[in-house]
Amino acid sequence: MPELDKGAGLVSLDKFRLGAAQIFVPVSMAKIKGQQKPGAVAEVFVDDFMDYVTGPKVDAHIITSEGLYANDESLTAFKWRGMLDTSMRYRRKFSQLIDQAASENSMVIPYAYQLHGWDQMMFSVSDFGVMRGRLRQAYNTDPSFKDAVHADLARQGRQPTPDKIAFILEEHALTYALMTEQASLERRLTSPNSLDQQIFAYPGPLMDSQIKAYEVLHGRTQIPDGQWLYADVSDKPMRLYDIGRIMRRNSACTPV
């Protein structure tokens, strides 16, 4: 299937300024020792976003995705324990790097950075099972959503097996819960109901199925320009997309 037109949502970095915001960085266990190693994720904040900060009013959330891999039918108890150990080492190293960056740059505030586990976030969302179920229903009944899921899996070199489909639907359900502030997160530098931006940052392109999943869960309520953003941090400079604008341009998925 043809990809959605995401060019309409591309944000000019020359005009971009970071207001009161929450930035979410999910860390893939497949990339945790490479593209998303602790130093690379620290750079997302210290290098990619720091030039656009206008004041100390940004909360940063790093979410390790070990719990998401429970959908993998080949996961053994031994591999699961290894993932947990890797996540714990990751958190310790990341905190050390942020403390070091703070000693060199007064704009880096270690208190603003929080590290979470996938299960911790998932269990904090009271309606998570309902949201995941709605996406499963849409996958089963809406051909355009199903095609988008399969196309995104193919771009990642994966087959649309039951476990991979469950993986991507759960991923989209949780990122939506984070963007809509349904997860229990401590506000440290921002205040409730005062956010200018919710930003999802990841080293990879914005997925078509992610946009369509948000359409399913969000219904016809429009998202104001500049409020929900996706940052592809795989390149320098990062590519920043306005999710609400893309949804309005490509609205083609019927809410269920």
Coordinates of N, CA and C in Angstrom, one line a residue:
M1 N 0.8 -1.2 0.0 CA 0.0 0.0 0.0 C 0.9 1.2 0.0
P2 N 0.4 2.4 -0.6 CA 1.2 3.6 -0.6 C 1.3 4.2 0.8
E3 N 2.5 4.8 1.1 CA 2.7 5.4 2.4 C 1.8 6.7 2.5
L4 N 1.4 7.0 3.8 CA 0.7 8.2 4.0 C 1.6 9.4 3.7
D5 N 1.0 10.5 3.4 CA 1.7 11.8 3.1 C 2.1 12.4 4.4
K6 N 3.3 12.2 4.8 CA 3.8 12.8 6.1 C 4.5 14.1 5.9
G7 N 4.8 14.5 4.6 CA 5.5 15.7 4.3 C 4.7 16.9 4.8
A8 N 3.4 16.8 4.8 CA 2.5 18.0 5.2 C 2.7 18.3 6.7
G9 N 3.2 17.3 7.4 CA 3.4 17.5 8.9 C 4.9 17.9 9.3
L10 N 5.8 18.0 8.3 CA 7.1 18.3 8.6 C 7.3 19.7 9.2
V11 N 7.9 19.8 10.4 CA 8.1 21.1 11.1 C 9.4 21.7 10.8
S12 N 9.4 23.0 10.5 CA 10.7 23.7 10.3 C 11.4 23.9 11.6
L13 N 12.6 23.4 11.7 CA 13.4 23.5 12.9 C 13.8 25.0 13.1
D14 N 13.9 25.7 12.1 CA 14.3 27.1 12.2 C 13.2 27.9 13.0
K15 N 12.0 27.4 13.0 CA 10.9 28.1 13.7 C 10.5 27.4 15.0
F16 N 11.0 26.3 15.2 CA 10.6 25.4 16.4 C 11.2 25.9 17.7
R17 N 10.4 26.0 18.7 CA 10.8 26.3 20.1 C 10.1 25.4 21.0
L18 N 10.9 24.9 22.0 CA 10.3 23.9 22.9 C 9.8 24.7 24.1
G19 N 8.4 24.6 24.3 CA 7.8 25.2 25.4 C 7.7 24.3 26.6
A20 N 6.6 24.3 27.4 CA 6.4 23.4 28.4 C 6.0 22.1 27.8
A21 N 6.8 21.1 28.0 CA 6.7 19.8 27.2 C 7.1 18.6 28.0
Q22 N 6.5 17.5 27.5 CA 7.0 16.2 27.9 C 7.6 15.5 26.7
I23 N 8.8 14.9 26.9 CA 9.4 14.2 25.8 C 9.5 12.7 26.2
F24 N 9.0 11.8 25.3 CA 9.1 10.4 25.6 C 10.0 9.7 24.6
V25 N 10.9 9.0 25.2 CA 11.9 8.2 24.4 C 11.8 6.7 24.8
P26 N 11.0 5.9 24.0 CA 11.0 4.5 24.2 C 12.3 3.9 23.7
V27 N 12.9 3.0 24.5 CA 14.2 2.4 24.1 C 13.9 0.9 23.7
S28 N 14.1 0.6 22.5 CA 13.9 -0.7 22.0 C 15.0 -1.7 22.5
M29 N 14.7 -2.8 23.0 CA 15.7 -3.8 23.4 C 16.5 -4.2 22.2
A30 N 16.0 -4.1 21.0 CA 16.8 -4.5 19.9 C 17.9 -3.5 19.5
K31 N 17.7 -2.3 20.1 CA 18.7 -1.2 19.7 C 19.4 -0.7 21.0
I32 N 19.2 -1.3 22.1 CA 19.7 -0.8 23.4 C 21.2 -0.8 23.5
K33 N 21.9 -1.6 22.7 CA 23.4 -1.6 22.7 C 23.9 -1.0 21.5
G34 N 23.1 -0.4 20.6 CA 23.6 0.2 19.4 C 23.0 1.6 19.2
Q35 N 22.0 1.7 18.4 CA 21.4 3.0 18.0 C 20.8 3.7 19.2
Q36 N 20.4 3.0 20.2 CA 19.8 3.6 21.4 C 20.6 3.3 22.7
K37 N 21.9 3.1 22.6 CA 22.7 2.9 23.7 C 22.6 4.2 24.6
P38 N 23.0 4.1 25.9 CA 22.8 5.2 26.8 C 23.3 6.6 26.3
G39 N 24.5 6.5 25.7 CA 25.1 7.8 25.2 C 24.3 8.4 24.1
A40 N 23.7 7.5 23.2 CA 22.9 8.0 22.1 C 21.6 8.6 22.5
V41 N 21.0 8.0 23.5 CA 19.7 8.6 24.0 C 20.0 9.9 24.8
A42 N 21.1 9.9 25.6 CA 21.4 11.2 26.2 C 21.6 12.3 25.2
E43 N 22.2 12.0 24.1 CA 22.4 13.0 23.0 C 21.1 13.5 22.5
V44 N 20.1 12.7 22.5 CA 18.8 13.2 22.0 C 18.4 14.4 22.8
F45 N 18.6 14.4 24.1 CA 18.2 15.6 24.9 C 19.3 16.7 24.9
V46 N 20.5 16.3 25.1 CA 21.6 17.3 25.2 C 21.9 17.9 23.9
D47 N 21.8 17.2 22.8 CA 22.2 17.7 21.5 C 21.0 18.1 20.6
D48 N 20.0 17.1 20.5 CA 18.9 17.3 19.5 C 17.9 18.4 20.0
F49 N 17.6 18.4 21.3 CA 16.6 19.3 21.8 C 17.1 20.5 22.5
M50 N 18.3 20.5 23.0 CA 18.7 21.6 23.9 C 18.7 22.9 23.2
D51 N 19.0 23.0 22.0 CA 19.1 24.3 21.3 C 17.7 24.9 21.2
Y52 N 16.6 24.2 21.4 CA 15.3 24.7 21.2 C 14.6 25.0 22.6
V53 N 15.2 24.7 23.7 CA 14.7 24.9 25.0 C 14.6 26.4 25.3
T54 N 13.4 26.8 25.8 CA 13.3 28.2 26.2 C 13.3 28.5 27.7
G55 N 13.3 27.4 28.5 CA 13.3 27.5 29.9 C 13.3 26.2 30.6
P56 N 13.4 26.1 31.9 CA 13.4 24.8 32.6 C 12.0 24.3 32.8
K57 N 11.4 23.9 31.8 CA 10.0 23.4 31.9 C 9.7 22.2 30.9
V58 N 10.7 21.3 30.9 CA 10.6 20.1 30.1 C 10.8 18.9 31.0
D59 N 9.9 17.9 31.0 CA 10.0 16.6 31.6 C 10.4 15.6 30.6
A60 N 11.4 14.8 30.9 CA 11.9 13.8 30.0 C 11.6 12.4 30.6
H61 N 11.1 11.5 29.7 CA 10.7 10.1 30.2 C 11.4 9.1 29.2
I62 N 12.2 8.3 29.8 CA 12.9 7.2 29.0 C 12.3 5.9 29.4
I63 N 11.7 5.2 28.5 CA 11.0 4.0 28.8 C 11.6 2.8 28.1
T64 N 12.2 1.9 28.9 CA 12.8 0.7 28.4 C 11.7 -0.3 28.1
S65 N 11.8 -1.1 27.0 CA 10.7 -1.8 26.4 C 10.7 -3.3 26.7
E66 N 11.4 -3.7 27.8 CA 11.5 -5.2 28.0 C 10.1 -5.8 28.1
G67 N 9.1 -5.2 28.7 CA 7.8 -5.8 28.9 C 7.1 -6.0 27.6
L68 N 7.4 -5.2 26.6 CA 6.8 -5.4 25.3 C 7.1 -6.7 24.7
Y69 N 8.3 -7.2 25.0 CA 8.7 -8.5 24.4 C 8.1 -9.7 25.0
A70 N 7.2 -9.5 25.9 CA 6.4 -10.6 26.4 C 5.5 -11.2 25.3
N71 N 5.2 -10.3 24.2 CA 4.5 -10.8 23.1 C 5.2 -11.7 22.2
D72 N 6.5 -11.8 22.4 CA 7.4 -12.7 21.5 C 7.2 -14.1 22.0
E73 N 6.7 -15.0 21.1 CA 6.4 -16.3 21.4 C 7.7 -17.1 21.7
S74 N 8.8 -16.7 21.2 CA 10.1 -17.4 21.3 C 10.8 -17.0 22.6
L75 N 10.3 -16.0 23.4 CA 11.0 -15.5 24.5 C 11.1 -16.6 25.6
T76 N 12.2 -16.9 26.1 CA 12.4 -17.8 27.2 C 12.6 -17.1 28.5
A77 N 12.5 -17.8 29.6 CA 12.8 -17.2 30.9 C 14.2 -16.7 31.0
F78 N 15.1 -17.4 30.4 CA 16.5 -17.0 30.4 C 16.7 -15.7 29.7
K79 N 16.1 -15.6 28.5 CA 16.2 -14.3 27.7 C 15.6 -13.2 28.5
W80 N 14.4 -13.4 29.1 CA 13.7 -12.4 29.8 C 14.6 -11.9 31.0
R81 N 15.2 -12.8 31.7 CA 16.1 -12.3 32.8 C 17.2 -11.5 32.2
G82 N 17.8 -11.9 31.1 CA 18.8 -11.1 30.5 C 18.4 -9.7 30.1
M83 N 17.1 -9.6 29.6 CA 16.6 -8.3 29.3 C 16.5 -7.4 30.5
L84 N 16.0 -8.0 31.6 CA 15.8 -7.2 32.8 C 17.2 -6.7 33.3
D85 N 18.2 -7.6 33.3 CA 19.5 -7.2 33.7 C 20.1 -6.1 32.8
T86 N 19.9 -6.2 31.5 CA 20.3 -5.2 30.6 C 19.6 -3.8 30.8
S87 N 18.4 -3.9 31.1 CA 17.6 -2.6 31.4 C 18.1 -1.9 32.7
M88 N 18.4 -2.7 33.7 CA 18.9 -2.1 34.9 C 20.3 -1.5 34.7
R89 N 21.2 -2.2 34.0 CA 22.5 -1.6 33.7 C 22.3 -0.3 32.8
Y90 N 21.4 -0.4 31.9 CA 21.1 0.8 31.0 C 20.7 2.0 31.9
R91 N 19.8 1.8 32.8 CA 19.3 2.9 33.6 C 20.4 3.6 34.4
R92 N 21.3 2.7 35.0 CA 22.4 3.2 35.8 C 23.3 4.1 34.9
K93 N 23.7 3.5 33.8 CA 24.6 4.2 32.9 C 24.0 5.5 32.4
F94 N 22.8 5.5 32.0 CA 22.1 6.7 31.5 C 22.1 7.8 32.5
S95 N 21.8 7.5 33.8 CA 21.8 8.5 34.9 C 23.2 9.1 35.1
Q96 N 24.2 8.2 35.0 CA 25.6 8.7 35.1 C 25.9 9.7 34.0
L97 N 25.5 9.4 32.8 CA 25.8 10.3 31.7 C 25.0 11.7 31.8
I98 N 23.8 11.6 32.3 CA 23.1 12.9 32.5 C 23.7 13.7 33.6
D99 N 24.1 13.0 34.7 CA 24.8 13.8 35.8 C 26.1 14.4 35.2
Q100 N 26.8 13.7 34.4 CA 28.0 14.3 33.8 C 27.7 15.4 32.9
A101 N 26.7 15.3 32.1 CA 26.3 16.4 31.2 C 25.9 17.6 32.0
A102 N 25.2 17.4 33.1 CA 24.8 18.5 34.0 C 26.0 19.3 34.6
S103 N 27.1 18.6 34.8 CA 28.3 19.2 35.4 C 28.9 20.1 34.3
E104 N 28.6 19.9 33.0 CA 29.2 20.7 32.0 C 28.2 21.7 31.3
N105 N 26.9 21.5 31.6 CA 25.9 22.4 31.0 C 24.8 22.7 32.0
S106 N 24.6 23.9 32.4 CA 23.6 24.2 33.4 C 22.2 24.0 33.0
M107 N 22.0 23.9 31.6 CA 20.7 23.7 31.1 C 20.2 22.3 31.3
V108 N 21.1 21.3 31.6 CA 20.8 19.9 31.8 C 20.4 19.8 33.3
I109 N 19.2 19.4 33.6 CA 18.7 19.3 35.0 C 18.4 17.8 35.2
P110 N 19.2 17.1 36.0 CA 19.0 15.6 36.2 C 17.7 15.3 36.7
Y111 N 17.1 16.1 37.6 CA 15.8 15.9 38.2 C 14.7 15.7 37.2
A112 N 14.9 16.3 36.0 CA 13.8 16.3 35.0 C 13.8 14.9 34.3
Y113 N 14.8 14.1 34.5 CA 14.8 12.8 33.7 C 14.3 11.7 34.6
Q114 N 13.3 11.0 34.0 CA 12.8 9.8 34.7 C 12.9 8.6 33.8
L115 N 13.2 7.4 34.4 CA 13.3 6.2 33.7 C 12.2 5.2 34.2
H116 N 11.6 4.6 33.2 CA 10.4 3.7 33.5 C 10.6 2.4 32.7
G117 N 9.9 1.4 33.3 CA 9.8 0.1 32.6 C 8.5 0.1 31.8
W118 N 8.5 -0.7 30.8 CA 7.3 -0.8 29.9 C 6.1 -1.3 30.7
D119 N 6.2 -2.4 31.5 CA 5.1 -2.9 32.3 C 4.6 -1.8 33.3
Q120 N 5.6 -1.1 33.9 CA 5.2 0.0 34.8 C 4.3 1.0 34.2
M121 N 4.6 1.4 33.0 CA 3.7 2.3 32.3 C 2.4 1.7 31.9
M122 N 2.4 0.5 31.4 CA 1.2 -0.2 30.9 C 0.2 -0.4 32.1
F123 N 0.7 -0.8 33.2 CA -0.2 -1.1 34.4 C -0.7 0.2 35.0
S124 N -0.1 1.4 34.7 CA -0.6 2.6 35.2 C -1.7 3.2 34.4
V125 N -2.1 2.6 33.3 CA -3.1 3.1 32.4 C -4.4 2.3 32.7
S126 N -5.4 2.9 33.3 CA -6.5 2.1 33.7 C -7.3 1.4 32.6
D127 N -7.3 2.1 31.4 CA -8.1 1.6 30.3 C -7.2 1.0 29.2
F128 N -6.0 0.5 29.6 CA -5.0 0.1 28.6 C -5.6 -1.1 27.8
G129 N -6.2 -2.1 28.6 CA -6.7 -3.3 27.9 C -7.8 -2.9 26.9
V130 N -8.6 -1.9 27.2 CA -9.7 -1.4 26.3 C -9.1 -0.8 25.1
M131 N -8.1 0.0 25.2 CA -7.4 0.6 24.1 C -6.8 -0.4 23.2
R132 N -6.1 -1.4 23.8 CA -5.5 -2.4 23.0 C -6.5 -3.3 22.3
G133 N -7.7 -3.5 22.9 CA -8.7 -4.2 22.3 C -9.4 -3.5 21.1
R134 N -9.5 -2.2 21.3 CA -10.0 -1.4 20.2 C -9.1 -1.4 18.9
L135 N -7.8 -1.4 19.2 CA -6.9 -1.5 18.0 C -7.0 -2.9 17.4
R136 N -7.1 -4.0 18.2 CA -7.3 -5.3 17.7 C -8.5 -5.4 16.9
Q137 N -9.6 -4.8 17.3 CA -10.9 -4.8 16.6 C -10.7 -4.1 15.3
A138 N -10.0 -2.9 15.3 CA -9.8 -2.2 14.1 C -8.9 -3.0 13.1
Y139 N -7.9 -3.7 13.6 CA -7.1 -4.5 12.8 C -7.9 -5.6 12.1
N140 N -8.9 -6.2 12.8 CA -9.7 -7.2 12.3 C -10.8 -6.8 11.3
T141 N -11.2 -5.5 11.4 CA -12.3 -5.0 10.6 C -12.0 -3.9 9.6
D142 N -10.9 -3.2 9.8 CA -10.6 -2.1 8.9 C -9.4 -2.5 8.0
P143 N -9.6 -2.8 6.7 CA -8.5 -3.2 5.8 C -7.4 -2.2 5.7
S144 N -7.7 -0.9 5.8 CA -6.6 0.1 5.6 C -5.7 0.1 6.8
F145 N -6.2 -0.2 8.0 CA -5.4 -0.3 9.2 C -4.6 -1.5 9.2
K146 N -5.2 -2.6 8.8 CA -4.5 -3.9 8.7 C -3.4 -3.8 7.7
D147 N -3.6 -3.2 6.6 CA -2.6 -3.0 5.5 C -1.4 -2.2 6.1
A148 N -1.8 -1.1 6.8 CA -0.7 -0.3 7.4 C 0.2 -1.0 8.4
V149 N -0.4 -1.8 9.2 CA 0.3 -2.7 10.2 C 1.3 -3.6 9.4
H150 N 0.7 -4.3 8.4 CA 1.5 -5.3 7.6 C 2.7 -4.5 6.9
A151 N 2.4 -3.4 6.3 CA 3.4 -2.6 5.6 C 4.5 -2.2 6.5
D152 N 4.2 -1.7 7.7 CA 5.2 -1.3 8.7 C 6.1 -2.4 9.1
L153 N 5.4 -3.6 9.4 CA 6.2 -4.8 9.7 C 7.1 -5.2 8.6
A154 N 6.7 -5.1 7.4 CA 7.5 -5.4 6.2 C 8.7 -4.5 6.1
R155 N 8.5 -3.2 6.4 CA 9.6 -2.2 6.3 C 10.6 -2.5 7.4
Q156 N 10.2 -3.2 8.5 CA 11.1 -3.6 9.5 C 11.8 -5.0 9.3
G157 N 11.4 -5.6 8.2 CA 11.9 -6.9 7.9 C 11.2 -8.0 8.7
R158 N 10.0 -7.8 9.1 CA 9.3 -8.8 9.9 C 8.0 -9.3 9.2
Q159 N 7.7 -10.5 9.5 CA 6.5 -11.1 9.0 C 5.3 -10.8 9.9
P160 N 4.0 -10.7 9.3 CA 2.9 -10.4 10.1 C 2.4 -11.6 10.9
T161 N 3.2 -12.2 11.8 CA 2.8 -13.3 12.6 C 2.0 -12.8 13.8
P162 N 1.2 -13.6 14.4 CA 0.4 -13.2 15.6 C 1.2 -12.4 16.6
D163 N 2.4 -12.9 17.0 CA 3.1 -12.2 18.0 C 3.6 -10.8 17.6
K164 N 4.0 -10.7 16.3 CA 4.5 -9.4 15.8 C 3.3 -8.4 15.7
I165 N 2.2 -8.9 15.4 CA 1.0 -8.0 15.3 C 0.6 -7.6 16.7
A166 N 0.6 -8.5 17.7 CA 0.3 -8.1 19.1 C 1.3 -7.1 19.6
F167 N 2.6 -7.3 19.2 CA 3.7 -6.4 19.6 C 3.4 -4.9 19.1
I168 N 3.1 -4.8 17.8 CA 3.0 -3.4 17.3 C 1.7 -2.8 17.8
L169 N 0.6 -3.5 18.0 CA -0.6 -3.0 18.5 C -0.5 -2.5 19.9
E170 N 0.2 -3.3 20.7 CA 0.5 -2.8 22.1 C 1.4 -1.6 22.2
E171 N 2.4 -1.6 21.3 CA 3.2 -0.4 21.2 C 2.4 0.9 20.9
H172 N 1.5 0.8 19.9 CA 0.8 2.0 19.6 C -0.2 2.4 20.7
A173 N -0.8 1.4 21.4 CA -1.7 1.7 22.5 C -1.0 2.4 23.6
L174 N 0.2 2.0 23.9 CA 0.9 2.7 25.0 C 1.4 4.1 24.6
T175 N 1.9 4.2 23.4 CA 2.4 5.5 23.0 C 1.2 6.5 23.0
Y176 N 0.0 6.0 22.6 CA -1.2 6.9 22.6 C -1.5 7.3 24.0
A177 N -1.5 6.3 24.9 CA -1.8 6.6 26.4 C -0.8 7.7 26.9
L178 N 0.5 7.6 26.5 CA 1.4 8.6 26.9 C 1.1 10.0 26.4
M179 N 0.8 10.0 25.1 CA 0.5 11.3 24.4 C -0.7 12.0 25.0
T180 N -1.7 11.2 25.5 CA -2.9 11.7 26.0 C -2.9 11.8 27.5
E181 N -1.7 11.6 28.1 CA -1.5 11.8 29.6 C -2.4 10.8 30.4
Q182 N -2.6 9.6 29.9 CA -3.3 8.6 30.7 C -2.4 7.7 31.6
A183 N -1.1 7.8 31.4 CA -0.2 7.0 32.2 C 0.1 7.9 33.4
S184 N 0.4 7.2 34.5 CA 0.7 7.9 35.8 C 2.2 8.3 35.8
L185 N 2.5 9.5 35.5 CA 3.8 10.1 35.4 C 3.9 11.3 36.3
E186 N 5.0 11.3 37.0 CA 5.3 12.4 38.0 C 5.7 13.7 37.1
R187 N 5.0 14.8 37.4 CA 5.4 16.0 36.8 C 6.4 16.7 37.7
R188 N 7.5 16.9 37.2 CA 8.6 17.5 38.0 C 8.9 19.0 37.6
L189 N 8.9 19.3 36.3 CA 9.2 20.7 35.8 C 8.0 21.2 35.1
T190 N 7.0 20.4 34.8 CA 5.8 20.9 34.2 C 4.6 20.8 35.1
S191 N 3.5 21.5 34.8 CA 2.3 21.4 35.6 C 1.1 20.8 34.8
P192 N 0.2 20.1 35.5 CA -1.0 19.6 34.8 C -1.7 20.6 34.0
N193 N -2.2 20.3 32.8 CA -3.0 21.1 32.0 C -2.3 22.4 31.5
S194 N -1.0 22.3 31.5 CA -0.2 23.5 31.0 C 0.8 23.1 30.0
L195 N 0.6 22.0 29.3 CA 1.6 21.5 28.3 C 1.4 22.2 27.0
D196 N 2.5 22.6 26.4 CA 2.5 23.1 25.0 C 2.7 22.0 24.0
Q197 N 3.5 21.0 24.4 CA 3.9 19.9 23.4 C 4.0 18.6 24.1
Q198 N 3.6 17.5 23.4 CA 3.9 16.2 23.8 C 4.8 15.6 22.6
I199 N 6.0 15.2 22.9 CA 6.9 14.8 21.9 C 7.4 13.3 22.1
F200 N 7.3 12.6 21.0 CA 7.7 11.2 20.9 C 8.9 11.1 20.1
A201 N 10.1 10.7 20.7 CA 11.3 10.8 20.0 C 11.9 9.3 19.8
Y202 N 12.3 9.0 18.6 CA 12.7 7.6 18.3 C 13.6 7.6 17.1
P203 N 14.6 6.8 17.0 CA 15.5 6.8 15.8 C 14.9 5.9 14.7
G204 N 13.9 6.5 14.0 CA 13.3 5.7 12.9 C 12.1 6.6 12.4
P205 N 11.6 6.2 11.2 CA 10.5 7.0 10.7 C 9.2 6.8 11.4
L206 N 8.3 7.8 11.3 CA 7.0 7.8 11.9 C 6.2 6.7 11.1
M207 N 5.6 5.7 11.8 CA 4.9 4.6 11.1 C 3.5 5.0 10.7
D208 N 3.1 4.6 9.5 CA 1.7 4.8 9.1 C 0.7 4.2 10.0
S209 N 1.0 3.0 10.5 CA 0.1 2.4 11.4 C -0.1 3.1 12.8
Q210 N 1.0 3.8 13.1 CA 0.9 4.6 14.4 C -0.1 5.8 14.2
I211 N 0.0 6.5 13.0 CA -1.0 7.5 12.7 C -2.4 6.9 12.7
K212 N -2.6 5.8 12.0 CA -3.9 5.3 11.9 C -4.4 4.7 13.3
A213 N -3.5 4.2 14.1 CA -3.9 3.8 15.5 C -4.4 5.0 16.3
Y214 N -3.8 6.1 16.1 CA -4.2 7.3 16.9 C -5.6 7.8 16.4
E215 N -5.8 7.6 15.1 CA -7.1 8.0 14.5 C -8.2 7.1 15.1
V216 N -7.9 5.8 15.2 CA -8.9 4.9 15.8 C -9.2 5.3 17.3
L217 N -8.2 5.6 18.1 CA -8.4 5.8 19.5 C -8.8 7.2 19.8
H218 N -8.4 8.2 19.0 CA -8.7 9.6 19.3 C -10.1 10.0 18.6
G219 N -10.6 9.3 17.7 CA -11.8 9.7 17.1 C -11.7 10.9 16.2
R220 N -12.8 11.7 16.2 CA -12.8 12.9 15.3 C -12.3 14.2 16.0
T221 N -11.9 14.0 17.3 CA -11.3 15.2 18.0 C -10.0 15.7 17.4
Q222 N -10.0 16.9 16.9 CA -8.7 17.4 16.3 C -7.7 17.7 17.3
I223 N -6.4 17.5 16.9 CA -5.3 17.8 17.8 C -4.7 19.2 17.3
P224 N -4.6 20.2 18.1 CA -4.1 21.5 17.7 C -2.7 21.4 17.1
D225 N -2.4 22.2 16.1 CA -1.1 22.2 15.5 C 0.0 22.4 16.5
G226 N 1.0 21.6 16.4 CA 2.2 21.8 17.2 C 2.1 21.1 18.6
Q227 N 1.0 20.4 18.9 CA 0.8 19.9 20.2 C 1.4 18.5 20.3
W228 N 1.1 17.6 19.3 CA 1.7 16.3 19.3 C 2.7 16.2 18.2
L229 N 4.0 15.9 18.6 CA 5.1 15.9 17.7 C 5.8 14.5 17.7
Y230 N 6.3 14.2 16.6 CA 7.2 13.0 16.5 C 8.6 13.4 16.0
A231 N 9.6 13.1 16.7 CA 11.0 13.4 16.3 C 11.7 12.1 15.9
D232 N 12.1 12.1 14.6 CA 12.9 11.0 14.1 C 14.4 11.5 14.3
V233 N 15.0 10.9 15.3 CA 16.3 11.3 15.7 C 17.4 10.4 15.1
S234 N 17.1 9.7 14.1 CA 18.1 8.8 13.4 C 19.1 9.6 12.6
D235 N 18.8 10.8 12.2 CA 19.7 11.7 11.5 C 19.9 13.0 12.2
K236 N 21.0 13.7 11.8 CA 21.3 15.0 12.4 C 21.2 16.0 11.2
P237 N 20.4 17.1 11.3 CA 19.5 17.3 12.5 C 18.3 16.4 12.4
M238 N 17.6 16.3 13.6 CA 16.4 15.5 13.6 C 15.3 16.0 12.7
R239 N 14.4 15.1 12.3 CA 13.2 15.4 11.5 C 12.0 15.4 12.4
L240 N 11.3 16.5 12.5 CA 10.2 16.7 13.4 C 8.9 16.8 12.6
Y241 N 7.9 16.0 13.1 CA 6.6 16.0 12.4 C 5.5 16.3 13.3
D242 N 4.5 17.0 12.8 CA 3.3 17.4 13.5 C 2.3 16.3 13.3
I243 N 2.0 15.5 14.3 CA 1.1 14.4 14.2 C -0.3 14.8 13.9
G244 N -0.8 15.9 14.6 CA -2.2 16.3 14.3 C -2.4 16.8 12.9
R245 N -1.4 17.5 12.3 CA -1.5 17.9 11.0 C -1.6 16.8 10.0
I246 N -0.7 15.8 10.3 CA -0.7 14.6 9.4 C -2.1 13.8 9.5
M247 N -2.6 13.7 10.7 CA -3.9 13.0 10.8 C -5.0 13.7 10.1
R248 N -5.0 15.1 10.1 CA -6.0 15.8 9.3 C -5.9 15.6 7.8
R249 N -4.6 15.6 7.4 CA -4.4 15.4 5.9 C -4.7 14.0 5.4
N250 N -4.5 13.0 6.3 CA -4.7 11.6 5.8 C -5.8 10.9 6.5
S251 N -6.8 11.6 7.1 CA -7.8 10.9 7.8 C -8.6 9.9 6.9
A252 N -8.4 8.6 7.2 CA -9.0 7.6 6.4 C -9.4 6.3 7.2
C253 N -9.3 6.4 8.5 CA -9.6 5.3 9.3 C -10.8 5.5 10.2
T254 N -11.7 4.7 10.2 CA -13.0 4.9 10.9 C -12.8 4.4 12.3
P255 N -13.1 5.3 13.3 CA -13.0 4.9 14.8 C -13.9 3.8 15.1
V256 N -13.5 2.9 16.0 CA -14.4 1.8 16.4 C -14.6 1.8 17.9

